[in-house]
Short mmCIF file of C-alpha atoms in Angstrom, two decimals:
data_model
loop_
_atom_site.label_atom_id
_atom_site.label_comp_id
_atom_site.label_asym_id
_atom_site.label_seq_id
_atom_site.Cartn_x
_atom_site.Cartn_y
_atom_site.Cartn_z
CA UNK A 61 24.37 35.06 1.62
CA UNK A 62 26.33 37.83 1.97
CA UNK A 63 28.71 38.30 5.09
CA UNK A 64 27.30 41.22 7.89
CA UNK A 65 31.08 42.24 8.48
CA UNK A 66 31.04 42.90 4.62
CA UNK A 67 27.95 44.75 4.24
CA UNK A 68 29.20 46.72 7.63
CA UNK A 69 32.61 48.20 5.93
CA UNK A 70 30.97 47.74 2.14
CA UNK A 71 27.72 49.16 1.96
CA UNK A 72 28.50 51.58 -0.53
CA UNK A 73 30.66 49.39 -3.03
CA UNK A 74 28.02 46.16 -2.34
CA UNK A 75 24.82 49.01 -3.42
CA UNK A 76 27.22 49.81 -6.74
CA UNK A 77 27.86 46.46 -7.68
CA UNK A 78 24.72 44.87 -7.35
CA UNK A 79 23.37 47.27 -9.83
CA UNK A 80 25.23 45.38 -12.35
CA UNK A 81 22.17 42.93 -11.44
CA UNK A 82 19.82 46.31 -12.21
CA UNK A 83 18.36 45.91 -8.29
CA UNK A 84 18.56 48.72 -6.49
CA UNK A 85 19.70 47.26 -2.97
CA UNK A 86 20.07 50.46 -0.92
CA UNK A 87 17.05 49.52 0.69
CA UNK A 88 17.33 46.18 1.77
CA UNK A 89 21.27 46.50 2.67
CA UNK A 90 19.72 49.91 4.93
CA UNK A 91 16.81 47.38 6.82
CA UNK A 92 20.10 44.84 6.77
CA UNK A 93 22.22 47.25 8.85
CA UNK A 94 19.03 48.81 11.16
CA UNK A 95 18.32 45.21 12.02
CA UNK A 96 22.09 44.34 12.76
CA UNK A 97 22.50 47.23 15.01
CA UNK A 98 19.07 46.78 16.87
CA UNK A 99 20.42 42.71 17.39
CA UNK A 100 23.63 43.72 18.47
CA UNK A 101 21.93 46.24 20.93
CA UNK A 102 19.13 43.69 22.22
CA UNK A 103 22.43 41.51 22.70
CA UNK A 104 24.40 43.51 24.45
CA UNK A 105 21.29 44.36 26.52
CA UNK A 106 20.75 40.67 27.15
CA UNK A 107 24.32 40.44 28.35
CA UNK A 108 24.45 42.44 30.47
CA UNK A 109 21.15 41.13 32.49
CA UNK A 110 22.34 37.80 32.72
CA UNK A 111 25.89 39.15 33.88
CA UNK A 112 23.63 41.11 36.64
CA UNK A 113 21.50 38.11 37.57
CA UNK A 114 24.84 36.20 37.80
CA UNK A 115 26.45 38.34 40.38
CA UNK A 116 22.99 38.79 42.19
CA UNK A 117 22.66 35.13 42.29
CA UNK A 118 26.58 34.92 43.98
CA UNK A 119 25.63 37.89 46.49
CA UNK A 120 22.48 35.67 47.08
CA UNK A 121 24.68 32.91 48.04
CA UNK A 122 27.05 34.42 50.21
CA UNK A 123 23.97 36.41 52.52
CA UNK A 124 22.07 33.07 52.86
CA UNK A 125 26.02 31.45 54.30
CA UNK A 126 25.76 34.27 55.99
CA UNK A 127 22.99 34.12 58.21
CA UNK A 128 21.10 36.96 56.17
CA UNK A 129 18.39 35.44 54.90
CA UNK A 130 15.80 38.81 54.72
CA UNK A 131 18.64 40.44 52.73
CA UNK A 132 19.16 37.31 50.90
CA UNK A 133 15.07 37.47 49.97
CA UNK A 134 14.94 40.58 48.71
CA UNK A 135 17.99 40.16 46.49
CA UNK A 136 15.96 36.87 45.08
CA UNK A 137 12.97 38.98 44.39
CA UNK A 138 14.91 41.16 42.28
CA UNK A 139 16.50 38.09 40.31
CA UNK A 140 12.96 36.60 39.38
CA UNK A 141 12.59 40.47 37.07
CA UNK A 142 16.02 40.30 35.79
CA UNK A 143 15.04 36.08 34.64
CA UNK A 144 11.91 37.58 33.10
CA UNK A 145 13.41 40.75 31.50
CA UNK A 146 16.52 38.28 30.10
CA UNK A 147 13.80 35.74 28.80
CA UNK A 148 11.55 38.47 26.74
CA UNK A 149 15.39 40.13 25.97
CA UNK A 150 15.96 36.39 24.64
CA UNK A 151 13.06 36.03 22.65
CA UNK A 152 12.89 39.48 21.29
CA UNK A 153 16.66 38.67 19.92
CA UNK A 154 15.40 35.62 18.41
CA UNK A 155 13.11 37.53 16.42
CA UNK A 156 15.19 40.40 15.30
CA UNK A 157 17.94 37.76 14.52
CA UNK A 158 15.11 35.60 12.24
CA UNK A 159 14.17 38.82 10.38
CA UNK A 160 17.79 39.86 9.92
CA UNK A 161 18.21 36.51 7.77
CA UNK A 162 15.28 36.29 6.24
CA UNK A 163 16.05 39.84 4.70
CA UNK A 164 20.03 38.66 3.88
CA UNK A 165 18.15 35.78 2.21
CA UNK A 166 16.78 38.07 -0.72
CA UNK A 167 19.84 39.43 -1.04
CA UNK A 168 21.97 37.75 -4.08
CA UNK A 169 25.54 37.33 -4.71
CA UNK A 170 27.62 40.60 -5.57
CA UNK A 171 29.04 39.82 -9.42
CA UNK A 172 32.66 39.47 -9.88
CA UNK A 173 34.18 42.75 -11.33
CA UNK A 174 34.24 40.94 -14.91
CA UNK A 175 30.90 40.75 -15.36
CA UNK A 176 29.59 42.57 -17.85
CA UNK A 177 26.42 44.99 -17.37
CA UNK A 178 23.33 44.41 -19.02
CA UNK A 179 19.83 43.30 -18.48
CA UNK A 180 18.63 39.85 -20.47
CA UNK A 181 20.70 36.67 -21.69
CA UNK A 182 21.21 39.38 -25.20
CA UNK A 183 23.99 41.21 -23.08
CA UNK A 184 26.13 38.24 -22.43
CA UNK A 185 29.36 38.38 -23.65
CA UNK A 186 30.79 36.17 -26.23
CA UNK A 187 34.29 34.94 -25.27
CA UNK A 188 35.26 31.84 -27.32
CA UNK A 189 34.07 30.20 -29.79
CA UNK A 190 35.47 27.17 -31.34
CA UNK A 191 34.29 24.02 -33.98
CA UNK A 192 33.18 23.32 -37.24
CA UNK A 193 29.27 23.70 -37.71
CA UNK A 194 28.22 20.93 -40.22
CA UNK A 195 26.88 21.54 -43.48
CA UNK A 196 23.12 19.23 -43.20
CA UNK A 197 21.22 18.49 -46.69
CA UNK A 198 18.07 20.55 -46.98
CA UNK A 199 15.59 17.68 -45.44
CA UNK A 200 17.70 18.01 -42.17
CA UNK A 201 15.34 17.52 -39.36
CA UNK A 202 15.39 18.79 -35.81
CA UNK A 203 15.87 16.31 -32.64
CA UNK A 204 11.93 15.57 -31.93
CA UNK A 205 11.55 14.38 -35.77
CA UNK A 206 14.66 12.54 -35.42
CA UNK A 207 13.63 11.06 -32.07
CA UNK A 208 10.05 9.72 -33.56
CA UNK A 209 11.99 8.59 -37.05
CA UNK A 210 14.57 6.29 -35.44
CA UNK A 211 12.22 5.35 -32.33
CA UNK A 212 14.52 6.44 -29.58
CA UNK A 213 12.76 9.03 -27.42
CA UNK A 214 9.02 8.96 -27.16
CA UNK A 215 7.45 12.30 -25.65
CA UNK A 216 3.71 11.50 -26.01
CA UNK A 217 4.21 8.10 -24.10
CA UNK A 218 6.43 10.61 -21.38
CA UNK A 219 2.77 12.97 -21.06
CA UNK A 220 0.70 9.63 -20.76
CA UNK A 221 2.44 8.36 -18.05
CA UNK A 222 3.41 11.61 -16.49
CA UNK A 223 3.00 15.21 -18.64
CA UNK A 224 4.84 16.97 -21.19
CA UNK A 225 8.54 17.29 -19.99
CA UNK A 226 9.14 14.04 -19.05
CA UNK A 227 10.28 12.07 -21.94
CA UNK A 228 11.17 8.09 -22.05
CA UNK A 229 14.26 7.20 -23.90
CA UNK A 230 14.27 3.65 -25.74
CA UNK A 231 16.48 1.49 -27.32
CA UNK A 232 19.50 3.16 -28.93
CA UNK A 233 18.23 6.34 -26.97
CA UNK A 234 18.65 4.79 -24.07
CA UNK A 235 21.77 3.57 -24.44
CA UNK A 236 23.39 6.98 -25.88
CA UNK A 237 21.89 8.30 -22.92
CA UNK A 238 23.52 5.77 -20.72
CA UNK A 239 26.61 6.19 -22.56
CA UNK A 240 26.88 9.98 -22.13
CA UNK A 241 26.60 9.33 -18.12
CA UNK A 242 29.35 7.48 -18.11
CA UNK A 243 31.44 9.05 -20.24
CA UNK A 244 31.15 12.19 -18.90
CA UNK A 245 31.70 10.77 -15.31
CA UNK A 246 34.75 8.74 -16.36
CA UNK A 247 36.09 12.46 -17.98
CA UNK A 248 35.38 13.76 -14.17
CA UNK A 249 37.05 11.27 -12.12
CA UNK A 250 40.26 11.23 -14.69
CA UNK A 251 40.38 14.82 -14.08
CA UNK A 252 40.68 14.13 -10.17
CA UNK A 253 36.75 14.18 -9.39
CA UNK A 254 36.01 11.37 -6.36
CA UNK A 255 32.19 10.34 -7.75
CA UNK A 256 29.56 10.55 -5.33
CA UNK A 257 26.00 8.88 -5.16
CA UNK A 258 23.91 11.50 -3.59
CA UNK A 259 19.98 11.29 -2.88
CA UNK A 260 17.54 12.44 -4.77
CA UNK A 261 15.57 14.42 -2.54
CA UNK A 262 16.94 17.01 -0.01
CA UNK A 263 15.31 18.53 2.89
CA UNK A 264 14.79 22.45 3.73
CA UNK A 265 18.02 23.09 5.04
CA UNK A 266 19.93 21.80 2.13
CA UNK A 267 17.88 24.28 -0.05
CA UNK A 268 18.88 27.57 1.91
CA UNK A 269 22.50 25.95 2.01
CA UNK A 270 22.75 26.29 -1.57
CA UNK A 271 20.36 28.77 -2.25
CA UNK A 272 17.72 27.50 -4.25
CA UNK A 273 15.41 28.37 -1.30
CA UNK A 274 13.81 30.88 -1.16
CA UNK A 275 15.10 32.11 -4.63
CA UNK A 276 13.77 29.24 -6.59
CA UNK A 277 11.16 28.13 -4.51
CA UNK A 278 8.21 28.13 -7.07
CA UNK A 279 10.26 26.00 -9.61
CA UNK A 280 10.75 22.94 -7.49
CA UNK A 281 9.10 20.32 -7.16
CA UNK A 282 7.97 19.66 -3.13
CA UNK A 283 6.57 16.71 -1.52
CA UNK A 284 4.44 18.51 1.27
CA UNK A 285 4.14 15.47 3.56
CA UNK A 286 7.81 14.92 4.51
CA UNK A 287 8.67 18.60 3.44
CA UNK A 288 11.41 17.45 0.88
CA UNK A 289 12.49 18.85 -2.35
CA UNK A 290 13.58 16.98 -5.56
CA UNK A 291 16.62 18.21 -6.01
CA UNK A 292 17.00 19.97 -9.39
CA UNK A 293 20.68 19.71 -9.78
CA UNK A 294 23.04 17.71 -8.19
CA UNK A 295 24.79 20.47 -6.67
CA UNK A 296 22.15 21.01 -3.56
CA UNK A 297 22.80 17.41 -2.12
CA UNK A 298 26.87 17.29 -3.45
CA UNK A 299 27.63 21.00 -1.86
CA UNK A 300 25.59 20.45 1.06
CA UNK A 301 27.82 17.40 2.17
CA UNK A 302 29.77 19.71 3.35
CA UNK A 303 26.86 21.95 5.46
CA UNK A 304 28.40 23.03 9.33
CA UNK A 305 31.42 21.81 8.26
CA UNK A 306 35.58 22.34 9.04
CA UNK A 307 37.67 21.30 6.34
CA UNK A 308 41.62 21.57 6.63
CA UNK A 309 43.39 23.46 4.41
CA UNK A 310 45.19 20.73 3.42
CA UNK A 311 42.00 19.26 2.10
CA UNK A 312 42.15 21.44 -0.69
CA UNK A 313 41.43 21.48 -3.69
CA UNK A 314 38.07 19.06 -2.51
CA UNK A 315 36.34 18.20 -6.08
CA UNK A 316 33.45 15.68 -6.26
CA UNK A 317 31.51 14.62 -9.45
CA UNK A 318 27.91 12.89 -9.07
CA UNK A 319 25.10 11.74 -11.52
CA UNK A 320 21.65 12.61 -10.80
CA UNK A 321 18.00 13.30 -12.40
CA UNK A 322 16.81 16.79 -11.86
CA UNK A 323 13.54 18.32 -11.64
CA UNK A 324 12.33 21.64 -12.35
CA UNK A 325 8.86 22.93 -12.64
CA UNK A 326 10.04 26.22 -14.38
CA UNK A 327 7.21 28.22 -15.96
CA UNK A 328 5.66 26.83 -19.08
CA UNK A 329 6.50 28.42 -22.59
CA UNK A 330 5.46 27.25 -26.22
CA UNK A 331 7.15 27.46 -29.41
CA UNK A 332 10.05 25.66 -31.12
CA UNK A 333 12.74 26.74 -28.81
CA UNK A 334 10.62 24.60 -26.20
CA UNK A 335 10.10 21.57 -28.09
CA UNK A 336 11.85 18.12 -27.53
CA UNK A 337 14.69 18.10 -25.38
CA UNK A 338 15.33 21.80 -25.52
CA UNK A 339 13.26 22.34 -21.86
CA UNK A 340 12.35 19.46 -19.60
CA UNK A 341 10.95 19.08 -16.36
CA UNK A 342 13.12 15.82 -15.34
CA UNK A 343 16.45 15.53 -17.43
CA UNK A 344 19.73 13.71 -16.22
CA UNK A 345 23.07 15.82 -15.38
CA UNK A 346 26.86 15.14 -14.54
CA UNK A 347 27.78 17.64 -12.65
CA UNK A 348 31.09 18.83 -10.72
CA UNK A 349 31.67 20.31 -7.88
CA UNK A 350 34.68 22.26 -5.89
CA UNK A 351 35.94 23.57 -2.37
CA UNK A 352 38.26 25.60 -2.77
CA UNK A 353 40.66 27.57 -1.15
CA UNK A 354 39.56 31.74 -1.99
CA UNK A 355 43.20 32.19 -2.93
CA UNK A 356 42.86 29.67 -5.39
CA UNK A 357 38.67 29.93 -6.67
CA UNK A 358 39.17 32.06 -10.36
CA UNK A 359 42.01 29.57 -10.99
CA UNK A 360 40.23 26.38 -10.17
CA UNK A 361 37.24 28.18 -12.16
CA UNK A 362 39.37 28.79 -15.39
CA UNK A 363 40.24 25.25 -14.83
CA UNK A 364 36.62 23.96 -14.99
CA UNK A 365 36.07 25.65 -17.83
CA UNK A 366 38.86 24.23 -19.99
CA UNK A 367 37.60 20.87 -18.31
CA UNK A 368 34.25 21.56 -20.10
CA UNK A 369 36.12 22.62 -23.28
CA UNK A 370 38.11 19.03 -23.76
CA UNK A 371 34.77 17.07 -22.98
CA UNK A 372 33.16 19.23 -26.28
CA UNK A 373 36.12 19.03 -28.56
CA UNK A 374 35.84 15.28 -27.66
CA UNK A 375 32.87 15.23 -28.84
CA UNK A 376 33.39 17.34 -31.85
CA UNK A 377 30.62 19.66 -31.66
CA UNK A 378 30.74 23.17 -32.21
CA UNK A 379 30.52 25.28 -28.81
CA UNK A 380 30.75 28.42 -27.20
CA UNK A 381 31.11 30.33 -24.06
CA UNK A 382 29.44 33.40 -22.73
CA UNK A 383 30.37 35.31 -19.58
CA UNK A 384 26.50 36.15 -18.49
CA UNK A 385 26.11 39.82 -18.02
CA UNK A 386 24.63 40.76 -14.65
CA UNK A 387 20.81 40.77 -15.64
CA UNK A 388 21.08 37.16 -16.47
CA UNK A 389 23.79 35.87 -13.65
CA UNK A 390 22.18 33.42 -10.95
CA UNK A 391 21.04 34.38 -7.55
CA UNK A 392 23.81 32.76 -5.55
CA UNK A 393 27.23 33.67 -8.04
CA UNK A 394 29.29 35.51 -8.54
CA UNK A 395 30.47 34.51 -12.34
CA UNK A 396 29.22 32.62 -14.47
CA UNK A 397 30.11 30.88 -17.70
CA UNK A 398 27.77 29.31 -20.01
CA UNK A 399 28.57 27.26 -22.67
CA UNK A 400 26.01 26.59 -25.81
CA UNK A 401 26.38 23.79 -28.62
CA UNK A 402 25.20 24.77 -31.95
CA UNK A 403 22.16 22.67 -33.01
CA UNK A 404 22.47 23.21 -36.89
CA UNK A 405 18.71 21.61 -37.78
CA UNK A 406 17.59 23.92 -35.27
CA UNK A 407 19.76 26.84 -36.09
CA UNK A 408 20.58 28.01 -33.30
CA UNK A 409 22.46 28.51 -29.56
CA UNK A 410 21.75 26.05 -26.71
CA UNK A 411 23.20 26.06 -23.33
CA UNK A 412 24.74 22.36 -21.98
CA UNK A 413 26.91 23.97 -18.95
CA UNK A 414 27.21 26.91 -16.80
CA UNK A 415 30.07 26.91 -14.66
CA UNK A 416 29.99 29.23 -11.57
CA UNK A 417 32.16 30.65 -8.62
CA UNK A 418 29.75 31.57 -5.80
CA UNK A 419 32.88 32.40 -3.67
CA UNK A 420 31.79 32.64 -0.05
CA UNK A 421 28.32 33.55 -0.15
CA UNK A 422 27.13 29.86 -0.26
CA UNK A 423 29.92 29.08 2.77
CA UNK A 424 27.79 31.58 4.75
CA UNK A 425 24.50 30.02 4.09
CA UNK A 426 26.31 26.79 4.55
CA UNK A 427 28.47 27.45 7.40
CA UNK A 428 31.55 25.89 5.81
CA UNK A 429 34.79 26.75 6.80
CA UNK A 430 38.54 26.04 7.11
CA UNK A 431 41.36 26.42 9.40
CA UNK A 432 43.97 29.03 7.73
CA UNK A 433 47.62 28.94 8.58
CA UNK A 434 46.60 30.99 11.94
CA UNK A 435 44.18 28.63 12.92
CA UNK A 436 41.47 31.23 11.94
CA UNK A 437 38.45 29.95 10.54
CA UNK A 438 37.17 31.44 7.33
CA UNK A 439 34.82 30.59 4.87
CA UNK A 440 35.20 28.77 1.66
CA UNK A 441 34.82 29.34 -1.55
CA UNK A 442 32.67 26.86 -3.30
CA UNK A 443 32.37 26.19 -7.38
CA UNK A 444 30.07 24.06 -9.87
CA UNK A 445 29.62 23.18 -12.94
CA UNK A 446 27.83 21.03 -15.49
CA UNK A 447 29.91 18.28 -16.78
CA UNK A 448 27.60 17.76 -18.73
CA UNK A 449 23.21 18.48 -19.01
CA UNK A 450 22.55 15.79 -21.27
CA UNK A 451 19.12 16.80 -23.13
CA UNK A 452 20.40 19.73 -25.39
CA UNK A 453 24.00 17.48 -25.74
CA UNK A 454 22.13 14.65 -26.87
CA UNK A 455 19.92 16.76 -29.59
CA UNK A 456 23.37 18.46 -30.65
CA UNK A 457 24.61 15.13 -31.41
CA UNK A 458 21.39 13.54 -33.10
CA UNK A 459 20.99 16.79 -35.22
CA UNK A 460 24.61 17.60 -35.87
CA UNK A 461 25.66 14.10 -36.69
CA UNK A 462 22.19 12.66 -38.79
CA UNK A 463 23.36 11.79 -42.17
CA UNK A 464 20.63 10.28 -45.30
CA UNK A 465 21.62 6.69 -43.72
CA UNK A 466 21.20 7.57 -39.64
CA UNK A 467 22.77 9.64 -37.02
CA UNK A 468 26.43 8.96 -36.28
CA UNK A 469 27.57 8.39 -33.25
CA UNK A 470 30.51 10.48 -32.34
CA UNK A 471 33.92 8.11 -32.37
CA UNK A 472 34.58 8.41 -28.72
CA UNK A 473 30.91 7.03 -27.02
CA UNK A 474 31.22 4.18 -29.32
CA UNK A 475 32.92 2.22 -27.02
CA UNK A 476 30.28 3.21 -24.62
CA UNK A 477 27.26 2.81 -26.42
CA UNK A 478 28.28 -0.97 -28.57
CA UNK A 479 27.37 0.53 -31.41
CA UNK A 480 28.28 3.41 -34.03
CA UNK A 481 25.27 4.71 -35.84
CA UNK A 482 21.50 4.46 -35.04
CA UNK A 483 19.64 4.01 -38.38
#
């Protein structure tokens, strides 16, 4: 969340900028700073009593060694008001204090100054572009025919046993599947990622630490008896390692790399650009994750991203990047990069990775800090990034490789998979 020192000297430029997100947050930043000032004034008012009921409470003291014990009395009568006024004073600055974060909660992230205006995923700006898309004979087929022709993902046995979104990969699906995990997580750790094994479920804290609470609330999936979440990227659990936390300077860069499953409700669509692997509800994920010095974020950021590029070129399939334009950016960052393969049979754009700076505003939620060269703490800036989503990947490769004898596999999982072609 945003920083109340901020918003205090930056009310003006924070208003501007988050109109790049087309919110008008006058109003909220307004009930921000009315409920800052009335805390800080119930605070100082609270101070102050218990700094009176202190010095009462010494005067007591010294009557009662005294030998004045009415004067003594009287003082202690006035002590028992100043405990009760300090108590409701206490409780009132709970409350203000509650509502002051629940209100910074709705607020998101202020975009970087490159992001681009605009208000849907149309404005996003193109910025690289780079492969060759393959030329497919005319009875190309898309992923899901692909999938049911060679026998390696089954949907309908994925709704039987569960519902639609939650596919079961078999065979040589499997295995590329299983082969794209550890690929991509051998790519992370050679790149200086330490691999974590996180849990799968997080609790309530771990959500607001990150952000997806209350944002994203209705798209994740909650187990109401033990009030825990499914997690539905690995970035919740991996970032929130680090929740309440001092790190030393020295620590940095800090860059960790995990495998999970996510899950995501998300709100039900039809149509091609649903079908197969294009939207699930439970999908697997590499993803990578930094602590960064700020001095050092946008460079460690450019440096994901060219990450991200080697992995694709690797993989020969055509890609590109988009900076999202402020209508489309996530709640919690500040820039964001997506990058999209190009699923020929399909004929069109889909996203594998976004890559994101949040800078400090998940440190706030988080509480995670470091020690600068004054011994002053300060918050960090924190980064993540896909490395890769594996559904839309793993239709880019079965569309963009199928030949008329079977789908290729692309030269550099073959040692992973054990095999080079699934026919």
């Amino acid at each position: 969340m945003l920083q109340l020192q901020v918003v205090r000297d930056k009310k003006d430029d924070i208003i501007n900028a988050l109109k790049k997100r087309n919110i008008d947050a006058a109003p909220l930043i307004d009930e921000v700073l009315g409920l800052d000032e009335k805390r800080r004034a119930t605070q100082t008012s609270l101070d102050n009593t218990l700094a009176e009921s202190n010095k009462l409470s010494k005067e007591i003291g010294m009557l009662f060694k005294s030998g004045k014990a009415q004067e003594a009395n009287v003082l202690k009568e006035k002590t028992v008001t100043l405990k009760e006024d300090s108590k409701k004073l206490g409780e009132e600055l709970n409350a203000i204090s509650e509502n002051l974060q629940s209100v910074l909660y709705k607020i998101p992230n202020v975009p970087h100054e490159s992001v681009p205006a605009g208000n849907s995923d149309e404005d996003n700006e193109e910025i690289f572009k780079e492969g060759d898309i393959p030329t497919l004979n005319t009875d190309a087929l898309p992923h899901w025919e692909l999938a049911k022709k060679y026998d390696i993902i089954d949907f309908e046995l994925g709704v039987k046993i569960t519902g639609a979104g939650f596919p079961v990969y078999k065979g040589k699906g499997a295995r590329l599947q299983r082969a794209l995990i550890s690929y991509f997580l051998d790519k992370n750790t050679e790149a200086g990622y330490t691999e974590m094994q996180v849990p799968h479920l997080v609790n309530e804290a771990s959500g607001f630490g990150t952000g997806q609470l209350p944002d994203k609330e209705g798209q994740m999936y909650h187990v109401g008896e033990d009030d825990l979440y499914l997690i539905p990227t690995a970035e919740v659990p991996v970032t929130n390692l680090f929740r309440d936390e001092i790190v030393a300077e020295s620590d940095f860069p800090i860059r960790y790399t995990a495998y999970t499953p996510c899950f995501r409700r998300e709100a039900g669509s039809y149509g091609a650009h649903v079908r197969g692997l294009n939207r699930l509800h439970q999908f697997d994920k590499v993803e990578i994750v930094r602590v960064e010095n700020p001095a050092n974020s946008y460079q460690a950021l450019d440096g994901m991203v060219e990450h991200v590029k080697n992995i694709l070129r690797e993989l020969k399939l055509p890609y590109r990047i988009l900076r999202l334009c402020g209508g489309d950016l996530g709640f919690t960052a500040a820039l964001t990069f997506d990058f999209e393969v190009f699923s020929t049979a399909q004929d069109r754009w889909l996203e594998i990775s976004s890559v994101s700076n949040f800078e400090a505003y998940q440190a706030n939620r988080l509480k995670l800090r470091y020690k600068d060269e004054n011994g002053k703490s300060q918050f960090a800036h924190t980064l993540n990034g896909s490395s890769l989503a594996l559904p839309r990947v793993l239709a880019g490769i079965l569309e963009n490789y199928q030949t008329a004898d079977g789908i290729q596999i692309p030269e550099v999982l073959v040692p992973y998979c054990g095999f080079d072609r699934i026919d």
